[in-house]
């Protein structure tokens, strides 16, 4: 039996004259995701993309990978057969045997793209449903909430049979909404923010700040593992590791303690903006949520935002911790995020941070570091580049 993957477009179906461009990018992303499994052919048609393995490939891995590609509402494995009703019946019973044996209820849906096919859709449903009942005596018909929906599609050159859909990753194809740079830490929130913005079609690069000896190599390895998990959805993430020790020590030595975290965040934003500009990014991404910690009050966010000219996307801004954790579990980053390796955000944490800082006061405190521009330039010159796949 010839088995294929059928991909159903999500939001792309709403696109107008540029829909082909979005579909082409989606196909490119799927091709990249499947590249090391073998050769596949992709055929577009009627809000569906057919993914046809040229080589003899076990589709389990291919289906798993395609299910994580953004821009896909649903997908399913399907079996090609001749445009002959006897062939359709035999293929259905053989191809879906295991699923039909496990089910208690079913229904049949038919889609007849080729109007020359002698049987109309209601007739296909009726006759195929009767045949299934004759072969699987334990089954009952349930048109409202069946355990399995058997779908037959009649195309111009062939027919195919499939069972239940598999939920896709949704969103927009990565790369259709431009590039942005995520400030990635080892916590729970920033990988979730990266995933959520990639889901909206944004191609990611990442910036991570390391402060040895206050942070360990294990902390950096933890961040790379988090990015690998996000990259399963987003594709390649070019990551820049910034040495941040000198800047944090200067903040500790020269600035009022209550402003440590705010000034640190501002400098992180400044450095990230400079890296982002070189990478043709048009926005920064952070995992901040209003009120979660002292540096994430509305007042503090205003102080950090005014340090840069780029827009800052915060997809977690209105989510509580349990909502963020739920997403992190879904994308398999939670267990890695809670590993006990501290990142630079926990270095020199003030005992009594300002929760309502004013911009002028923060800038005045920041200016106590006379050579801040030089420290920033030095840190950028020593950036380490890592490609995450």
Coordinates of C-alpha atoms in Angstrom, one line a residue:
X1 CA 0.0 0.0 0.0
X2 CA 1.2 3.5 -0.9
X3 CA 1.0 5.7 2.3
X4 CA 1.3 9.5 2.3
X5 CA 0.8 12.4 4.8
X6 CA -2.0 14.8 4.2
X7 CA -1.5 18.3 5.6
X8 CA -4.4 20.7 6.2
X9 CA -3.6 24.4 6.1
X10 CA -4.8 26.5 9.1
X11 CA -4.8 30.3 8.9
X12 CA -3.3 30.1 5.4
X13 CA -6.7 29.3 4.0
X14 CA -7.7 32.9 4.9
X15 CA -4.9 34.4 2.8
X16 CA -5.7 36.1 -0.5
X17 CA -3.4 36.7 -3.5
X18 CA -0.3 35.9 -1.5
X19 CA -1.5 32.5 -0.2
X20 CA 0.9 30.7 -2.5
X21 CA 3.9 32.5 -0.9
X22 CA 2.8 31.3 2.5
X23 CA 2.3 27.7 1.3
X24 CA 5.7 27.7 -0.4
X25 CA 7.3 28.7 2.9
X26 CA 5.4 26.0 4.7
X27 CA 6.6 23.4 2.2
X28 CA 10.2 24.7 2.6
X29 CA 9.9 24.3 6.4
X30 CA 8.5 20.8 6.1
X31 CA 11.2 19.8 3.6
X32 CA 13.9 21.1 6.1
X33 CA 12.3 19.1 9.0
X34 CA 12.3 15.9 6.9
X35 CA 15.5 16.4 5.1
X36 CA 17.5 13.7 6.9
X37 CA 14.8 11.0 6.6
X38 CA 14.8 10.8 2.8
X39 CA 13.3 12.4 -0.2
X40 CA 9.7 13.6 -0.2
X41 CA 7.5 15.2 -2.9
X42 CA 5.0 17.9 -2.0
X43 CA 1.9 18.6 -4.0
X44 CA -0.5 21.5 -3.2
X45 CA -4.2 21.4 -3.8
X46 CA -7.5 22.5 -2.2
X47 CA -6.2 23.7 1.2
X48 CA -4.2 20.5 1.4
X49 CA -0.6 19.6 0.9
X50 CA 0.2 16.0 0.0
X51 CA 3.6 14.8 1.4
X52 CA 4.7 11.8 -0.6
X53 CA 7.7 9.8 0.4
X54 CA 9.8 8.9 -2.6
X55 CA 12.0 6.4 -0.6
X56 CA 10.8 3.5 1.5
X57 CA 10.3 5.4 4.8
X58 CA 8.6 4.5 8.0
X59 CA 6.2 7.4 8.4
X60 CA 6.0 7.4 12.2
X61 CA 9.0 9.8 12.5
X62 CA 7.9 11.9 9.6
X63 CA 4.4 12.4 11.0
X64 CA 5.9 13.4 14.4
X65 CA 8.2 16.0 12.8
X66 CA 5.5 17.4 10.5
X67 CA 3.1 17.7 13.5
X68 CA 5.5 20.3 15.0
X69 CA 5.8 22.5 11.9
X70 CA 4.0 25.8 12.4
X71 CA 1.3 26.6 9.9
X72 CA -0.5 23.2 9.9
X73 CA -3.9 22.9 11.5
X74 CA -4.2 19.1 11.1
X75 CA -2.5 16.2 9.4
X76 CA -3.2 12.6 8.8
X77 CA -1.8 9.4 7.3
X78 CA -3.6 8.3 4.2
X79 CA -3.5 5.4 1.8
X80 CA -3.7 5.9 -2.0
X81 CA -5.9 3.6 -4.0
X82 CA -7.5 3.3 -7.4
X83 CA -10.6 5.4 -8.3
X84 CA -12.7 2.3 -8.1
X85 CA -15.2 1.7 -5.4
X86 CA -14.2 -2.0 -4.9
X87 CA -10.6 -0.8 -4.4
X88 CA -11.8 1.8 -2.0
X89 CA -13.7 -0.7 0.1
X90 CA -10.8 -3.2 0.2
X91 CA -8.3 -0.5 1.0
X92 CA -10.4 0.9 3.8
X93 CA -10.8 -2.5 5.5
X94 CA -7.2 -3.4 5.2
X95 CA -5.6 0.0 5.9
X96 CA -7.8 1.0 8.8
X97 CA -8.3 -2.5 10.2
X98 CA -6.5 -1.9 13.5
X99 CA -8.2 1.5 14.2
X100 CA -11.6 0.0 13.3
X101 CA -11.0 -3.0 15.6
X102 CA -10.2 -0.7 18.5
X103 CA -13.2 1.6 17.9
X104 CA -16.8 1.2 19.1
X105 CA -18.4 3.8 16.8
X106 CA -17.6 5.3 13.4
X107 CA -18.9 7.5 10.6
X108 CA -17.9 7.9 6.9
X109 CA -17.2 11.2 5.2
X110 CA -16.6 11.5 1.5
X111 CA -15.2 14.4 -0.6
X112 CA -15.6 14.1 -4.3
X113 CA -13.3 16.6 -6.0
X114 CA -13.7 14.7 -9.3
X115 CA -17.3 15.2 -10.2
X116 CA -17.0 12.6 -13.0
X117 CA -16.8 9.8 -10.4
X118 CA -20.0 7.8 -10.8
X119 CA -21.0 7.8 -7.1
X120 CA -22.0 11.0 -5.3
X121 CA -20.7 11.7 -1.8
X122 CA -23.8 10.6 0.1
X123 CA -23.9 7.3 -1.8
X124 CA -20.2 6.7 -1.1
X125 CA -20.8 7.3 2.6
X126 CA -23.8 5.0 2.6
X127 CA -22.3 2.1 0.7
X128 CA -18.9 2.2 2.4
X129 CA -20.5 2.5 5.8
X130 CA -22.6 -0.6 5.1
X131 CA -19.5 -2.5 3.9
X132 CA -17.6 -1.5 7.1
X133 CA -20.5 -2.8 9.3
X134 CA -20.5 -6.1 7.4
X135 CA -16.8 -6.5 8.1
X136 CA -16.6 -5.2 11.7
X137 CA -19.7 -6.5 13.5
X138 CA -19.0 -4.8 16.8
X139 CA -19.1 -1.3 15.3
X140 CA -22.0 1.1 15.5
X141 CA -22.6 4.3 13.5
X142 CA -22.4 7.6 15.4
X143 CA -22.5 10.7 13.1
X144 CA -22.0 13.2 16.0
X145 CA -19.1 11.9 18.1
X146 CA -17.6 8.8 16.5
X147 CA -14.4 7.1 17.8
X148 CA -13.1 7.1 14.2
X149 CA -14.1 9.1 11.2
X150 CA -13.3 7.3 7.9
X151 CA -12.7 9.8 5.1
X152 CA -12.6 9.0 1.4
X153 CA -11.4 11.7 -1.0
X154 CA -11.8 11.3 -4.7
X155 CA -9.2 13.3 -6.7
X156 CA -8.6 13.6 -10.4
X157 CA -6.0 10.8 -10.7
X158 CA -6.5 8.7 -7.6
X159 CA -8.5 8.2 -4.4
X160 CA -7.3 8.0 -0.8
X161 CA -8.6 6.7 2.5
X162 CA -7.7 8.1 5.9
X163 CA -8.7 7.8 9.5
X164 CA -8.8 10.5 12.3
X165 CA -6.8 13.7 11.9
X166 CA -3.8 14.5 14.1
X167 CA -3.8 18.0 15.6
X168 CA -1.1 20.2 14.0
X169 CA 1.0 22.9 15.6
X170 CA -1.2 25.6 14.2
X171 CA 0.0 29.2 13.8
X172 CA 1.8 30.6 10.8
X173 CA 4.8 29.1 8.9
X174 CA 8.1 30.2 10.5
X175 CA 9.7 33.0 8.4
X176 CA 6.5 34.6 7.2
X177 CA 6.5 37.3 9.8
X178 CA 10.1 38.5 9.8
X179 CA 12.9 37.9 12.3
X180 CA 13.1 38.7 16.0
X181 CA 15.7 38.1 18.8
X182 CA 14.7 36.4 22.0
X183 CA 16.5 37.0 25.3
X184 CA 16.8 33.5 26.5
X185 CA 17.5 32.5 30.1
X186 CA 17.4 29.1 31.8
X187 CA 14.0 29.8 33.3
X188 CA 10.5 28.6 32.4
X189 CA 9.2 31.8 30.7
X190 CA 11.6 32.7 27.9
X191 CA 11.5 29.4 26.0
X192 CA 7.7 29.6 26.1
X193 CA 7.9 33.2 24.8
X194 CA 10.2 32.0 22.0
X195 CA 7.9 29.2 21.0
X196 CA 4.8 31.4 21.1
X197 CA 6.4 34.0 18.8
X198 CA 7.7 31.4 16.4
X199 CA 4.2 30.1 16.2
X200 CA 3.2 33.5 14.8
X201 CA 5.6 33.0 11.9
X202 CA 8.6 34.8 13.4
X203 CA 12.1 33.4 12.6
X204 CA 14.2 33.4 15.8
X205 CA 17.7 34.2 16.8
X206 CA 18.6 34.2 20.5
X207 CA 20.8 36.0 23.0
X208 CA 22.0 34.5 26.3
X209 CA 24.0 36.2 28.9
X210 CA 26.6 34.3 30.9
X211 CA 28.5 35.5 34.0
X212 CA 31.3 33.1 34.9
X213 CA 32.3 32.3 37.6
X214 CA 28.9 33.3 39.1
X215 CA 27.2 31.1 36.5
X216 CA 28.4 27.7 35.5
X217 CA 29.0 25.9 32.2
X218 CA 26.1 23.6 33.1
X219 CA 23.8 26.7 33.2
X220 CA 24.8 27.5 29.6
X221 CA 24.4 23.9 28.5
X222 CA 20.9 23.9 30.0
X223 CA 20.0 27.0 27.9
X224 CA 21.2 25.2 24.7
X225 CA 19.1 22.2 25.6
X226 CA 16.0 24.4 26.0
X227 CA 16.7 26.1 22.6
X228 CA 17.0 22.6 21.0
X229 CA 13.5 21.8 22.2
X230 CA 12.2 25.1 20.8
X231 CA 14.0 24.5 17.6
X232 CA 12.0 21.3 17.0
X233 CA 9.1 23.7 16.3
X234 CA 10.9 26.9 15.0
X235 CA 13.7 25.5 13.0
X236 CA 17.3 26.6 13.3
X237 CA 18.1 29.2 16.1
X238 CA 21.3 31.2 15.8
X239 CA 22.3 31.9 19.4
X240 CA 24.8 34.5 20.7
X241 CA 26.3 34.0 24.2
X242 CA 27.3 37.3 25.7
X243 CA 30.0 37.5 28.5
X244 CA 28.3 39.6 31.1
X245 CA 30.5 39.4 34.2
X246 CA 32.3 42.7 33.9
X247 CA 29.0 44.6 33.4
X248 CA 27.3 43.0 36.3
X249 CA 30.2 43.6 38.6
X250 CA 30.2 47.3 37.5
X251 CA 26.5 47.5 38.3
X252 CA 27.1 46.0 41.7
X253 CA 30.1 48.3 42.5
X254 CA 28.7 51.6 41.2
X255 CA 24.9 51.6 41.2
X256 CA 22.4 51.8 44.1
X257 CA 21.4 48.3 45.1
X258 CA 17.7 48.8 44.6
X259 CA 18.3 49.4 40.9
X260 CA 20.6 46.5 40.2
X261 CA 18.0 44.3 38.4
X262 CA 16.4 47.2 36.4
X263 CA 19.8 48.4 35.2
X264 CA 20.9 44.9 34.3
X265 CA 17.8 44.4 32.3
X266 CA 18.3 47.7 30.5
X267 CA 21.9 46.8 29.5
X268 CA 20.7 43.3 28.4
X269 CA 18.2 45.0 26.1
X270 CA 20.8 47.4 24.7
X271 CA 23.2 44.6 23.9
X272 CA 20.4 42.4 22.4
X273 CA 19.2 45.3 20.2
X274 CA 22.7 45.8 18.8
X275 CA 23.0 42.1 18.0
X276 CA 19.5 42.0 16.6
X277 CA 20.2 44.8 14.2
X278 CA 23.1 43.0 12.8
X279 CA 20.9 39.9 12.3
X280 CA 18.2 41.9 10.4
X281 CA 15.8 41.5 13.3
X282 CA 13.0 44.0 13.8
X283 CA 12.0 43.2 17.4
X284 CA 13.1 41.7 20.7
X285 CA 11.3 39.0 22.6
X286 CA 11.2 38.4 26.4
X287 CA 9.3 36.1 28.7
X288 CA 8.2 38.8 31.1
X289 CA 4.7 38.6 32.7
X290 CA 3.2 41.7 34.5
X291 CA 3.8 41.6 38.2
X292 CA 5.5 38.2 38.3
X293 CA 8.7 39.7 40.0
X294 CA 9.9 43.2 41.0
X295 CA 11.5 43.8 37.6
X296 CA 8.3 43.0 35.8
X297 CA 6.0 45.6 37.2
X298 CA 4.5 48.1 34.7
X299 CA 6.9 50.8 36.0
X300 CA 9.9 48.5 35.6
X301 CA 8.9 47.4 32.1
X302 CA 8.6 51.1 31.1
X303 CA 12.2 51.6 32.3
X304 CA 13.6 48.7 30.4
X305 CA 11.6 49.5 27.2
X306 CA 13.0 53.0 26.9
X307 CA 16.5 51.6 26.8
X308 CA 15.9 50.5 23.2
X309 CA 14.2 51.7 20.0
X310 CA 13.0 48.2 18.8
X311 CA 9.5 47.0 19.8
X312 CA 9.6 44.4 22.5
X313 CA 7.2 41.4 22.2
X314 CA 6.1 39.8 25.5
X315 CA 3.7 37.0 24.6
X316 CA 3.5 35.8 28.3
X317 CA 2.6 39.3 29.5
X318 CA -1.0 38.5 30.6
X319 CA -0.4 34.9 31.6
X320 CA -0.1 33.6 35.1
X321 CA 2.6 31.1 36.1
X322 CA 0.4 28.0 35.8
X323 CA -0.6 29.0 32.2
X324 CA 3.1 29.4 31.3
X325 CA 4.0 26.1 32.9
X326 CA 1.2 24.4 30.9
X327 CA 2.8 25.6 27.7
X328 CA 6.3 24.6 28.9
X329 CA 5.1 21.1 29.6
X330 CA 3.4 20.9 26.1
X331 CA 6.7 21.8 24.4
X332 CA 8.8 19.6 26.8
X333 CA 10.9 22.5 28.2
X334 CA 9.6 22.4 31.8
X335 CA 11.8 19.6 33.3
X336 CA 14.9 21.2 31.7
X337 CA 13.9 24.7 33.0
X338 CA 13.7 23.6 36.6
X339 CA 17.1 22.1 36.7
X340 CA 19.0 23.9 39.5
X341 CA 21.6 25.8 37.5
X342 CA 21.4 29.5 38.1
X343 CA 21.6 32.0 35.3
X344 CA 22.9 35.6 35.5
X345 CA 19.5 37.0 36.3
X346 CA 19.9 35.7 39.9
X347 CA 23.4 37.2 40.3
X348 CA 23.6 40.1 42.8
X349 CA 19.8 40.2 43.3
X350 CA 18.9 43.2 45.6
X351 CA 17.3 42.5 48.9
X352 CA 14.8 45.3 48.4
X353 CA 14.3 46.1 44.7
X354 CA 12.4 49.1 43.5
X355 CA 9.0 48.0 42.3
X356 CA 7.9 51.5 41.1
X357 CA 11.2 52.8 39.6
X358 CA 11.0 56.1 37.7
X359 CA 12.8 56.4 34.4
X360 CA 14.9 59.5 35.3
X361 CA 16.0 57.9 38.6
X362 CA 17.1 54.7 36.8
X363 CA 19.0 56.6 34.1
X364 CA 20.7 58.7 36.7
X365 CA 21.8 55.5 38.6
X366 CA 22.9 53.9 35.4
X367 CA 25.1 56.9 34.5
X368 CA 27.3 56.1 37.5
X369 CA 29.0 53.6 35.3
X370 CA 31.2 56.0 33.3
X371 CA 32.5 53.4 30.9
X372 CA 29.3 51.5 30.2
X373 CA 29.5 52.0 26.4
X374 CA 33.0 50.6 26.4
X375 CA 31.9 47.6 28.5
X376 CA 29.0 47.0 26.1
X377 CA 31.3 47.2 23.1
X378 CA 33.8 44.8 24.7
X379 CA 31.0 42.3 25.6
X380 CA 29.7 42.3 22.0
X381 CA 33.2 41.8 20.6
X382 CA 33.5 38.6 22.7
X383 CA 30.2 37.1 21.8
X384 CA 30.2 33.3 21.1
X385 CA 28.0 32.1 18.2
X386 CA 26.2 28.8 18.5
X387 CA 23.9 27.2 15.9
X388 CA 21.0 25.3 17.4
X389 CA 19.1 22.8 15.3

